[in-house]
Short mmCIF file of C-alpha atoms in Angstrom, two decimals:
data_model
loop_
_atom_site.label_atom_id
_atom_site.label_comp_id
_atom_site.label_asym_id
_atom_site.label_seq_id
_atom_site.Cartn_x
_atom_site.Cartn_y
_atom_site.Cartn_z
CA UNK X 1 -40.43 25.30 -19.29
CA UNK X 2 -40.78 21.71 -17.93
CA UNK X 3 -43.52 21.56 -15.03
CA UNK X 4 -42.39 19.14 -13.11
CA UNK X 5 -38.67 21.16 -12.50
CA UNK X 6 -40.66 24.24 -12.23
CA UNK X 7 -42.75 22.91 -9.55
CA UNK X 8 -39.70 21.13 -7.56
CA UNK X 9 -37.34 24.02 -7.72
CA UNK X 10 -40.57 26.20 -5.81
CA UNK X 11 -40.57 23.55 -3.39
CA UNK X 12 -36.84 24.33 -2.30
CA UNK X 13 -37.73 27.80 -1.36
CA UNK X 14 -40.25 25.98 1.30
CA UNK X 15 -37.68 24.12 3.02
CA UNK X 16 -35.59 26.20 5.71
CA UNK X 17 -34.49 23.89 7.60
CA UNK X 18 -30.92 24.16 8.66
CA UNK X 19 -29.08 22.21 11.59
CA UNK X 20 -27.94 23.52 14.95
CA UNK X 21 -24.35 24.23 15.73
CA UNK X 22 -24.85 21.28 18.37
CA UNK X 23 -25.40 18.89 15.59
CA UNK X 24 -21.92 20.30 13.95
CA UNK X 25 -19.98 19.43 17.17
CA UNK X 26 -21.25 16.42 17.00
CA UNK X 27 -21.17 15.45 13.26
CA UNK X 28 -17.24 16.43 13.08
CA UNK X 29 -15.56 15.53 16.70
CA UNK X 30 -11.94 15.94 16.81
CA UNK X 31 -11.97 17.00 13.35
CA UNK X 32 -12.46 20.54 14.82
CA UNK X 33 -9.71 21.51 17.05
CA UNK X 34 -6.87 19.68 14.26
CA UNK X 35 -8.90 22.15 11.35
CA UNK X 36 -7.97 25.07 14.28
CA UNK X 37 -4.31 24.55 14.62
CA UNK X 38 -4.73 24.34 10.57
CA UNK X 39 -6.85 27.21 10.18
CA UNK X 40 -3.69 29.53 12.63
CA UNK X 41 -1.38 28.37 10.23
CA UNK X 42 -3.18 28.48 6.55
CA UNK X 43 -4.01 32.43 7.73
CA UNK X 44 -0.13 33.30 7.70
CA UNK X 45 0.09 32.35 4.68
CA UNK X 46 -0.78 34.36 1.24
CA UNK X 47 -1.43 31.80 -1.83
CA UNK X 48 -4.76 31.07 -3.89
CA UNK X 49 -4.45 27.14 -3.04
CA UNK X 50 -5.63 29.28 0.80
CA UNK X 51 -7.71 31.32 -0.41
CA UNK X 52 -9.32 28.65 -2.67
CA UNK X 53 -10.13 26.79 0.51
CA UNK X 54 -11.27 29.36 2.94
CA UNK X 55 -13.85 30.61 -0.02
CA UNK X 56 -14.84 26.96 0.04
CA UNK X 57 -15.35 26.73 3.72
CA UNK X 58 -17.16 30.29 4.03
CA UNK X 59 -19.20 29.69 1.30
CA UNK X 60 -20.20 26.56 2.85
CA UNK X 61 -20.91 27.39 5.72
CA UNK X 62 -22.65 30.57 4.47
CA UNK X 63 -25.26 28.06 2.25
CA UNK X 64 -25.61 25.33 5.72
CA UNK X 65 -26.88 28.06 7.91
CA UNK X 66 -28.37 30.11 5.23
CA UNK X 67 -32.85 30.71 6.14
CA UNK X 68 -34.02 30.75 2.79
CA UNK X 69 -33.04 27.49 1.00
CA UNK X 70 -32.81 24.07 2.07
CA UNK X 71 -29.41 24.86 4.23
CA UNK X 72 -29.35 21.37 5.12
CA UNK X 73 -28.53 20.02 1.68
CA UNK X 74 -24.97 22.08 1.77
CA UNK X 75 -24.21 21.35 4.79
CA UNK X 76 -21.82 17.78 3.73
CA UNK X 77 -19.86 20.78 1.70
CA UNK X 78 -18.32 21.86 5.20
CA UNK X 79 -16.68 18.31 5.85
CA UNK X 80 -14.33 18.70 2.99
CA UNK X 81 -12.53 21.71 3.95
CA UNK X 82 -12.40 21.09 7.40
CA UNK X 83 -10.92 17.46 6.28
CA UNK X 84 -8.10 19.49 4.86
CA UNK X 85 -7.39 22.38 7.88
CA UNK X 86 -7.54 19.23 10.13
CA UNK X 87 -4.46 17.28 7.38
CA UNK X 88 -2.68 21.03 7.72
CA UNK X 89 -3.18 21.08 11.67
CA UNK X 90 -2.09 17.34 12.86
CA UNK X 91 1.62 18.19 10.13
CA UNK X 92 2.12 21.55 11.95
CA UNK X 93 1.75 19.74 15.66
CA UNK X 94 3.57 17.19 14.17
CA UNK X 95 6.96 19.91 13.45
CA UNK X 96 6.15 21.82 16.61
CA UNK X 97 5.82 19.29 19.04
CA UNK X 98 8.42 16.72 20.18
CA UNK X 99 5.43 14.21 21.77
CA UNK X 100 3.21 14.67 18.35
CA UNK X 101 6.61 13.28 16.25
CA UNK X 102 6.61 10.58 18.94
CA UNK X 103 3.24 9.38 18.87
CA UNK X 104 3.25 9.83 15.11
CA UNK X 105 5.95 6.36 15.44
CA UNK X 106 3.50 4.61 17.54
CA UNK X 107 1.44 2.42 16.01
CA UNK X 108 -1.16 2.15 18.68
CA UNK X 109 -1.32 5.73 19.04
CA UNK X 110 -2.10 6.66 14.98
CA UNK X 111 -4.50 3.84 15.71
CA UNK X 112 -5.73 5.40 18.96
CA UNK X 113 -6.14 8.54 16.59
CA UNK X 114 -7.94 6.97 13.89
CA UNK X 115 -10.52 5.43 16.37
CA UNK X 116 -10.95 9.16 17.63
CA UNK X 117 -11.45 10.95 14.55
CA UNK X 118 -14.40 8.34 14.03
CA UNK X 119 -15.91 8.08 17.04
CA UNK X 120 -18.36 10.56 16.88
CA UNK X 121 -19.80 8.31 14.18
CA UNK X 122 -20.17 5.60 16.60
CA UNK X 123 -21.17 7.07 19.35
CA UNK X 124 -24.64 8.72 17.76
CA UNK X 125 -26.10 6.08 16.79
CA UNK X 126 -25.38 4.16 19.56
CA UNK X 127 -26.42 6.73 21.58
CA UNK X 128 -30.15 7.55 19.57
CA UNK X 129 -30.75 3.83 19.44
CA UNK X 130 -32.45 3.09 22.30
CA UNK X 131 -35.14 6.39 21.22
CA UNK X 132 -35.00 4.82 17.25
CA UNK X 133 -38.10 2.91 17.51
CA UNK X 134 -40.27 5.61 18.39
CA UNK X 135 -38.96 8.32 15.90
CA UNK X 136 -41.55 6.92 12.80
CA UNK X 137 -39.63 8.90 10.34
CA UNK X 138 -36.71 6.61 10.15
CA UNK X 139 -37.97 3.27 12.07
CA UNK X 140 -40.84 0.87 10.08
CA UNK X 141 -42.03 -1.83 12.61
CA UNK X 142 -42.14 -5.88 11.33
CA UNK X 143 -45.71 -5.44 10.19
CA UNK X 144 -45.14 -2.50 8.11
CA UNK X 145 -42.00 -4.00 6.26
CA UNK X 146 -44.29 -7.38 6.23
CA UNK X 147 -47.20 -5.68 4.37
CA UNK X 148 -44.84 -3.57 1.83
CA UNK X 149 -43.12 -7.15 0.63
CA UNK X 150 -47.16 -8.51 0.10
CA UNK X 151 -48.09 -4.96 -1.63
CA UNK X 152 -45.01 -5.54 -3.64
CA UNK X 153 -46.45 -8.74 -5.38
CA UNK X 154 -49.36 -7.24 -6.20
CA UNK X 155 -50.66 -5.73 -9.97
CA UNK X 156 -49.39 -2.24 -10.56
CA UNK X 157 -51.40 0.58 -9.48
CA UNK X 158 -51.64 3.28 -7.41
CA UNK X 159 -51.33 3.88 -4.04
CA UNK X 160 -53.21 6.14 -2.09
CA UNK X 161 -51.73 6.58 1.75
CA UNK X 162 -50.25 9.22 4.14
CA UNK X 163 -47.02 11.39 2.87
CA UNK X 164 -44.74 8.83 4.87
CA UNK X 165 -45.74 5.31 3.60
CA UNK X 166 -45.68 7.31 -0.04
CA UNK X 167 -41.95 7.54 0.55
CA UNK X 168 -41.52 4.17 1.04
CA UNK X 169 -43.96 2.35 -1.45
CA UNK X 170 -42.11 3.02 -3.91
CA UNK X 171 -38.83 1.75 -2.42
CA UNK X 172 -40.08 -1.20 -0.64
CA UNK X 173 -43.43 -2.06 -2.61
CA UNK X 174 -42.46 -0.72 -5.80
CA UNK X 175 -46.16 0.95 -6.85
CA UNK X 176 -46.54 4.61 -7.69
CA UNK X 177 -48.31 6.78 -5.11
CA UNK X 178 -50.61 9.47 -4.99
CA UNK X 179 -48.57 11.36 -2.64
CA UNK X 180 -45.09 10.62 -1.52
CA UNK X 181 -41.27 13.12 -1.60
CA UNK X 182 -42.41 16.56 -1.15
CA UNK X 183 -39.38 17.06 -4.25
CA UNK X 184 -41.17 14.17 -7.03
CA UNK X 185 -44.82 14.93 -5.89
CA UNK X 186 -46.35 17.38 -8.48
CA UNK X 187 -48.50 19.53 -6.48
CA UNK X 188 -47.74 18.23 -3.25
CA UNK X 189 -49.14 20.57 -0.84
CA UNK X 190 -52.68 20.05 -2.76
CA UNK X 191 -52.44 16.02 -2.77
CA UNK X 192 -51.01 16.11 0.69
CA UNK X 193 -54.29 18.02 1.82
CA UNK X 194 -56.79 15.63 -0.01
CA UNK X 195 -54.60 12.37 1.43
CA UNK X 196 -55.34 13.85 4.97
CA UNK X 197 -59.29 14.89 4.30
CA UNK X 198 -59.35 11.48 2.83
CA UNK X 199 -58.35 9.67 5.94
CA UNK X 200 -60.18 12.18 8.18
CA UNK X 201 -63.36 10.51 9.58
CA UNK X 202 -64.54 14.07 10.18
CA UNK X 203 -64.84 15.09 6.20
CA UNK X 204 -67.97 13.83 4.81
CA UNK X 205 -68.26 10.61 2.89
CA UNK X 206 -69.22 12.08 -0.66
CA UNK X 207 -65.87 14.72 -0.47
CA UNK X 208 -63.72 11.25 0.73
CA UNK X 209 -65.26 9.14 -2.31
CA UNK X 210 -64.13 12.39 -4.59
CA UNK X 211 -61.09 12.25 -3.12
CA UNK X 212 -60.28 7.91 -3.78
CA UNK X 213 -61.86 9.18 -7.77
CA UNK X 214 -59.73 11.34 -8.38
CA UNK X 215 -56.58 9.96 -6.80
CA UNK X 216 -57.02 6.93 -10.03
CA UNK X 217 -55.86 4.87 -6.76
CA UNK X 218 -56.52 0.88 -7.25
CA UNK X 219 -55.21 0.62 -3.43
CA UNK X 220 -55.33 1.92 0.04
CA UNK X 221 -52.58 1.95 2.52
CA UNK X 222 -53.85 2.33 6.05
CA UNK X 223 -51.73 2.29 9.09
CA UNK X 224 -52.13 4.31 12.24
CA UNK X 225 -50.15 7.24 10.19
CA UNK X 226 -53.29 7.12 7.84
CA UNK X 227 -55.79 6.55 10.56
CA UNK X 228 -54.38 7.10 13.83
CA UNK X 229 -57.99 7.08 15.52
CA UNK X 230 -59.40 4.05 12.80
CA UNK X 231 -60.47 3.76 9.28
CA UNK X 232 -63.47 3.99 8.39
CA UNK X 233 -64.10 2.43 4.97
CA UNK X 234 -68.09 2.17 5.16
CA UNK X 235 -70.02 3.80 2.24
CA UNK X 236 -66.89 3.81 0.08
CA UNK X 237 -65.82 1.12 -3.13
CA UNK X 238 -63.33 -0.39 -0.94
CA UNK X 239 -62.10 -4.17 0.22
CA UNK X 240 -59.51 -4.71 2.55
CA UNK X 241 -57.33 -7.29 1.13
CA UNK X 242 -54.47 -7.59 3.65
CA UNK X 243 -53.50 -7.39 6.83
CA UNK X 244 -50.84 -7.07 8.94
CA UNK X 245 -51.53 -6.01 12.66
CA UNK X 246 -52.41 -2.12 12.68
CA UNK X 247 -51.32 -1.96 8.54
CA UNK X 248 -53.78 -2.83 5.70
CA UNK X 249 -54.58 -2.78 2.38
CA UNK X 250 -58.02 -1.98 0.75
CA UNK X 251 -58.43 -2.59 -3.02
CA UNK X 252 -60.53 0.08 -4.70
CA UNK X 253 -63.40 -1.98 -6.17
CA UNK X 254 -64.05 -1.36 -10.08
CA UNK X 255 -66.15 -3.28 -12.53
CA UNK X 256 -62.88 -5.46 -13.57
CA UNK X 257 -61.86 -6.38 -9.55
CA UNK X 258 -63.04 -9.71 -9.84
CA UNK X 259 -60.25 -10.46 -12.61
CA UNK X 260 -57.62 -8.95 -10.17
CA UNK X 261 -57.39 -11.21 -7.37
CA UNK X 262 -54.94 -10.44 -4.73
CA UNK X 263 -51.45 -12.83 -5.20
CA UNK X 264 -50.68 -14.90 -2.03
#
């Protein structure tokens, strides 16, 4: 009966997004051959501790890969289960293998291990970081971080902007937005449409000034996200207040502006 979880559990059915088996190579490294060696010896056996955990793995595995429901929010349920087969895999090298019991006394080589098991950790990032700055989704330039600490000293209000600076705004600027997470934006898909005709120089100017009304917005975030060919803010209530390179900030203009100076 309440709206709001009505209208975010819909949303899940919209997102199908699921990871590649690449990705899983990647994500768990070495952790996959020591769950094999595991995995041969847990099938010989006939208990519910191995049947707990292979229900656990299929399931999980069943619900990352799975085309109808956000599969990427299960897929952090494989790691567990895998953790374990990999435990069960290293002790059975360790009994059948003379050199495993020897390295196992090493110091340098259970260290030598430890690095391995985590380097796929280290090695992604490292090896995305030179493409970071141009994926916008998860880098925010100097200017943009700049202009969120200024919006964030501001009176409450608002915030009308694209669906990517309304994920941060809150975060970083601390204002509510008009549109922002697809999963805490009531009607998303309706206020994500308006955000976009509002920024569009193509809609008409009377549809645009509908749009700023009805948001209740007292600012404007524009960035080239918002405006990616310029902004336009002719013929509507609006005064820039700040900016910051390509990022800006209009104030919607009301009879009671005046009182509501910008804070330095």
């Amino acid at each position: 009966s309440d709206l709001v979880f009505r209208l975010s559990s819909e949303r899940g059915t919209l997102w199908t997004e699921t990871f590649s088996p690449w990705w899983y190579i990647q994500a768990y490294g070495l952790i996959l051959p020591l769950a094999w060696f595991g995995l041969r010896a847990l099938i010989k056996e006939s208990s519910l501790h191995t049947d707990l955990l292979f229900a656990w793995l299929a399931a999980a595995i069943i619900l990352s890969i799975n085309p109808l429901y956000a599969g990427v929010k299960f897929q952090y349920l494989v790691f567990s289960p895998l953790a374990l087969l990999a435990t069960r895999g290293l002790l059975e090298l360790y009994a059948a293998l003379p050199l495993a019991r020897k390295l196992a006394g090493s110091r340098a080589a259970m260290m030598g291990l430890a690095g391995a098991l985590c380097l796929n950790s280290l090695v992604i990032p490292i090896k995305d970081f030179s493409s970071t700055p141009l994926d916008s989704k998860i880098f925010m330039t100097s200017e943009e971080l700049t202009t969120m600490k200024w919006l964030d000293r501001q009176p409450d209000g608002v915030v009308l902007s694209s669906k990517r600076a309304g994920n941060r705004i809150p975060w970083l600027a601390g204002k509510v937005v008009f549109v922002g997470h697809w999963f805490l934006t009531p009607d998303h898909d309706a206020k994500l449409s308006k955000a976009r005709m509002f920024f569009s120089q193509q809609v008409p100017l009377p549809i645009r000034a509908a749009i700023l009304k009805e948001s209740r917005a007292r600012y404007v975030y524009v960035s080239p996200e918002e405006a990616p060919e310029g902004f336009d803010s002719a013929g509507l209530p609006l005064t820039r207040i700040y900016q910051a390179g390509q990022h800006a900030i209009y104030q919607v203009d009301t009879p009671d502006s005046e009182s509501n100076q910008p804070a330095r």
